[in-house]
Amino acid sequence: MKTIATTTAALLGAAAIVAGCASTPATPDYDKLTDEIVKASFRDEGIVKVTTLTQTDETNRLCSAADVAGKPLDEKTAKRIEAENLKAVKWPTDGKFLGDWREGERIAQSGRGLTYTDDATVVNGGNCYNCHQIDKKEISFGTIGPSLYNYGKIRGVADPSSPASKAIVEYTWGKIWNAKAYNACSNMPRAGHTGILTEAQVRHVVALLLDPKSPVNQ
């Protein structure tokens, strides 16, 4: 979303300058024109819908606008967005935050799903490896996000009953479910909030990060 809006605005601005226009459209006009271009250029195909690309989500819209302007959101707006996204976090229905780290590893190392050739029965991957180091044995991983190696070991979750451990467990769940609850314009996908991962899958990924037996913490 951010990339489409940012790129379109830049191209339109450059075209206006080249054409020698006396003035260029304001940012709201860019937003409207971007949506019109997207709707005219794309179509619903399989599980992928055009509405996925439009700026109907306030969080995405405001963060895209800030990116186009080249400056971060003001603190008051950022805090409001984070608070609203935190309220939208769906906590585990059975109260269990940790699943099977082995399943979590499979999910984190899979980028499968969400393309137009898939159907609703395809199990999505988390694509976590594309932005994070997860295991010290990995020979290739992304660096957009921080390394997750020793995530649980560094933060100390040996005693689940301690307040500190409980806070880390809840934060980890919340961050995976809706990263913008903690960083308004985070580049991290809102895996649970947008339906990329199911509640069960999020539980497994949390276990991957926090279970002492997980390769993350070895």
Short mmCIF file of C-alpha atoms in Angstrom, two decimals:
data_model
loop_
_atom_site.label_atom_id
_atom_site.label_comp_id
_atom_site.label_asym_id
_atom_site.label_seq_id
_atom_site.Cartn_x
_atom_site.Cartn_y
_atom_site.Cartn_z
CA MET A 1 0.00 0.00 0.00
CA LYS A 2 2.65 2.51 0.98
CA THR A 3 4.73 1.68 -2.09
CA ILE A 4 1.85 2.17 -4.54
CA ALA A 5 0.80 5.51 -3.09
CA THR A 6 4.36 6.80 -2.76
CA THR A 7 5.39 5.75 -6.26
CA THR A 8 2.26 7.15 -7.88
CA ALA A 9 2.64 10.50 -6.13
CA ALA A 10 6.29 10.74 -7.16
CA LEU A 11 5.55 9.90 -10.80
CA LEU A 12 2.67 12.36 -11.01
CA GLY A 13 4.72 15.10 -9.42
CA ALA A 14 7.60 14.51 -11.81
CA ALA A 15 5.23 14.48 -14.80
CA ALA A 16 3.73 17.80 -13.75
CA ILE A 17 7.15 19.42 -13.49
CA VAL A 18 8.27 18.08 -16.85
CA ALA A 19 5.07 19.34 -18.45
CA GLY A 20 5.74 22.80 -17.08
CA CYS A 21 2.53 23.02 -15.08
CA ALA A 22 2.09 26.16 -13.02
CA SER A 23 0.87 24.15 -10.06
CA THR A 24 0.62 20.53 -8.99
CA PRO A 25 -2.31 18.73 -7.32
CA ALA A 26 -2.46 18.69 -3.54
CA THR A 27 -1.80 15.42 -1.71
CA PRO A 28 -5.52 14.61 -1.27
CA ASP A 29 -5.89 14.79 -5.06
CA TYR A 30 -2.97 12.40 -5.43
CA ASP A 31 -4.70 9.99 -3.08
CA LYS A 32 -7.93 10.14 -5.06
CA LEU A 33 -6.13 9.77 -8.37
CA THR A 34 -4.11 6.83 -7.03
CA ASP A 35 -7.29 5.00 -6.04
CA GLU A 36 -8.79 5.71 -9.47
CA ILE A 37 -5.68 4.39 -11.23
CA VAL A 38 -5.65 1.25 -9.09
CA LYS A 39 -9.34 0.57 -9.71
CA ALA A 40 -8.91 1.10 -13.45
CA SER A 41 -5.69 -0.92 -13.75
CA PHE A 42 -6.42 -3.96 -11.58
CA ARG A 43 -9.25 -6.46 -11.28
CA ASP A 44 -10.36 -9.05 -8.76
CA GLU A 45 -8.53 -12.28 -9.51
CA GLY A 46 -8.98 -15.38 -7.38
CA ILE A 47 -8.50 -14.55 -3.71
CA VAL A 48 -6.81 -11.22 -4.50
CA LYS A 49 -9.25 -8.30 -4.52
CA VAL A 50 -8.75 -4.73 -5.76
CA THR A 51 -9.98 -3.45 -2.40
CA THR A 52 -6.76 -4.82 -0.91
CA LEU A 53 -4.87 -2.11 -2.80
CA THR A 54 -7.05 0.88 -1.95
CA GLN A 55 -6.41 3.23 0.97
CA THR A 56 -9.52 2.46 3.01
CA ASP A 57 -7.56 1.70 6.21
CA GLU A 58 -6.80 4.89 8.15
CA THR A 59 -3.53 3.55 9.49
CA ASN A 60 -2.22 2.74 6.01
CA ARG A 61 -3.54 6.02 4.61
CA LEU A 62 -1.92 8.24 7.24
CA CYS A 63 1.38 6.35 7.15
CA SER A 64 1.46 6.54 3.34
CA ALA A 65 0.79 10.27 3.48
CA ALA A 66 3.62 10.71 5.98
CA ASP A 67 5.92 8.73 3.74
CA VAL A 68 5.02 10.89 0.73
CA ALA A 69 5.63 14.03 2.82
CA GLY A 70 9.00 12.65 3.86
CA LYS A 71 8.44 13.10 7.57
CA PRO A 72 7.13 10.91 10.39
CA LEU A 73 3.67 11.20 11.87
CA ASP A 74 3.34 13.70 14.67
CA GLU A 75 3.52 12.05 18.08
CA LYS A 76 -0.14 12.62 18.96
CA THR A 77 -1.38 10.97 15.74
CA ALA A 78 1.11 8.11 16.06
CA LYS A 79 0.02 7.39 19.64
CA ARG A 80 -3.64 7.45 18.62
CA ILE A 81 -3.03 5.00 15.78
CA GLU A 82 -1.07 2.68 18.08
CA ALA A 83 -3.82 2.77 20.71
CA GLU A 84 -6.51 1.97 18.12
CA ASN A 85 -4.49 -0.92 16.69
CA LEU A 86 -3.78 -2.26 20.19
CA LYS A 87 -7.52 -2.36 20.85
CA ALA A 88 -7.89 -4.41 17.65
CA VAL A 89 -5.48 -7.12 18.79
CA LYS A 90 -7.29 -10.43 19.18
CA TRP A 91 -5.82 -12.27 22.14
CA PRO A 92 -5.84 -16.11 22.26
CA THR A 93 -9.37 -17.32 22.80
CA ASP A 94 -8.24 -20.16 25.06
CA GLY A 95 -5.67 -18.09 26.94
CA LYS A 96 -2.77 -20.13 25.53
CA PHE A 97 -0.08 -17.99 23.92
CA LEU A 98 2.44 -20.69 23.01
CA GLY A 99 1.92 -23.53 20.57
CA ASP A 100 4.43 -25.88 18.91
CA TRP A 101 7.70 -24.21 17.94
CA ARG A 102 8.26 -26.83 15.22
CA GLU A 103 5.09 -25.70 13.49
CA GLY A 104 6.17 -22.12 14.12
CA GLU A 105 9.46 -22.74 12.35
CA ARG A 106 7.67 -24.13 9.29
CA ILE A 107 5.39 -21.11 9.20
CA ALA A 108 8.22 -18.61 9.64
CA GLN A 109 10.28 -20.18 6.87
CA SER A 110 7.37 -20.34 4.40
CA GLY A 111 6.41 -17.55 2.02
CA ARG A 112 3.55 -19.55 0.51
CA GLY A 113 0.09 -18.14 -0.06
CA LEU A 114 -1.84 -14.95 -0.76
CA THR A 115 -1.34 -14.97 -4.54
CA TYR A 116 -4.17 -14.93 -7.07
CA THR A 117 -3.44 -18.54 -8.08
CA ASP A 118 -4.07 -19.75 -4.53
CA ASP A 119 -7.50 -20.48 -3.14
CA ALA A 120 -8.98 -19.95 0.28
CA THR A 121 -7.86 -23.41 1.45
CA VAL A 122 -4.15 -22.70 0.93
CA VAL A 123 -2.33 -22.38 4.25
CA ASN A 124 -0.29 -19.16 4.29
CA GLY A 125 3.26 -18.91 5.49
CA GLY A 126 4.53 -16.12 7.70
CA ASN A 127 7.40 -15.14 5.37
CA CYS A 128 9.32 -14.12 8.51
CA TYR A 129 12.70 -15.14 7.09
CA ASN A 130 12.35 -12.48 4.41
CA CYS A 131 12.92 -9.72 6.99
CA HIS A 132 14.54 -11.42 10.00
CA GLN A 133 17.29 -13.82 10.94
CA ILE A 134 15.63 -16.64 12.85
CA ASP A 135 18.20 -19.42 13.19
CA LYS A 136 21.98 -19.17 13.29
CA LYS A 137 22.15 -21.99 10.72
CA GLU A 138 20.38 -19.89 8.09
CA ILE A 139 22.54 -18.96 5.12
CA SER A 140 20.12 -16.37 3.76
CA PHE A 141 17.68 -14.03 5.47
CA GLY A 142 16.37 -10.48 5.20
CA THR A 143 17.58 -7.53 7.22
CA ILE A 144 14.61 -5.15 7.03
CA GLY A 145 13.75 -6.22 10.56
CA PRO A 146 16.06 -7.03 13.48
CA SER A 147 17.56 -10.46 14.04
CA LEU A 148 15.27 -12.69 16.10
CA TYR A 149 18.02 -15.12 17.05
CA ASN A 150 18.03 -15.61 20.84
CA TYR A 151 14.82 -13.54 21.05
CA GLY A 152 13.45 -15.39 24.08
CA LYS A 153 16.82 -16.14 25.63
CA ILE A 154 17.76 -12.46 25.75
CA ARG A 155 14.42 -11.38 27.16
CA GLY A 156 14.20 -14.16 29.71
CA VAL A 157 10.99 -16.16 29.71
CA ALA A 158 12.11 -19.09 31.84
CA ASP A 159 9.41 -18.45 34.43
CA PRO A 160 6.02 -17.92 32.72
CA SER A 161 4.44 -16.94 36.05
CA SER A 162 6.66 -13.89 36.53
CA PRO A 163 5.22 -10.47 35.55
CA ALA A 164 8.20 -9.74 33.29
CA SER A 165 7.79 -13.00 31.37
CA LYS A 166 4.04 -12.47 31.06
CA ALA A 167 4.63 -9.02 29.61
CA ILE A 168 7.08 -10.35 27.00
CA VAL A 169 4.72 -13.16 26.01
CA GLU A 170 1.83 -10.73 25.54
CA TYR A 171 4.01 -8.23 23.68
CA THR A 172 5.27 -10.94 21.32
CA TRP A 173 1.73 -12.07 20.55
CA GLY A 174 0.54 -8.51 20.04
CA LYS A 175 3.49 -7.60 17.83
CA ILE A 176 2.87 -10.54 15.50
CA TRP A 177 -0.89 -10.02 15.47
CA ASN A 178 -0.75 -6.27 14.82
CA ALA A 179 2.70 -4.66 14.69
CA LYS A 180 1.22 -1.18 14.29
CA ALA A 181 -0.08 -1.40 17.85
CA TYR A 182 3.50 -0.76 18.96
CA ASN A 183 4.90 1.25 16.04
CA ALA A 184 2.27 3.19 14.10
CA CYS A 185 3.99 2.99 10.72
CA SER A 186 5.88 -0.26 11.18
CA ASN A 187 6.90 -2.04 7.97
CA MET A 188 5.97 -5.34 9.59
CA PRO A 189 2.76 -6.89 8.22
CA ARG A 190 -0.17 -7.10 10.62
CA ALA A 191 -0.18 -10.89 10.35
CA GLY A 192 -3.20 -11.66 12.49
CA HIS A 193 -5.14 -8.44 11.97
CA THR A 194 -5.17 -8.75 8.18
CA GLY A 195 -5.73 -12.52 8.14
CA ILE A 196 -2.30 -13.53 6.88
CA LEU A 197 -1.98 -15.95 9.80
CA THR A 198 -4.66 -17.66 11.86
CA GLU A 199 -4.80 -17.57 15.65
CA ALA A 200 -3.32 -21.08 15.77
CA GLN A 201 -0.45 -20.06 13.48
CA VAL A 202 0.34 -16.99 15.57
CA ARG A 203 0.45 -19.24 18.64
CA HIS A 204 3.05 -21.46 16.93
CA VAL A 205 5.20 -18.51 15.85
CA VAL A 206 5.15 -17.14 19.41
CA ALA A 207 6.41 -20.54 20.57
CA LEU A 208 9.19 -20.41 17.97
CA LEU A 209 10.39 -17.14 19.46
CA LEU A 210 9.97 -17.98 23.14
CA ASP A 211 10.23 -21.73 23.70
CA PRO A 212 13.69 -22.51 25.19
CA LYS A 213 13.86 -25.66 23.02
CA SER A 214 13.36 -23.66 19.82
CA PRO A 215 16.42 -23.19 17.56
CA VAL A 216 15.84 -19.46 18.00
CA ASN A 217 17.02 -19.76 21.60
CA GLN A 218 19.81 -22.29 21.20
#
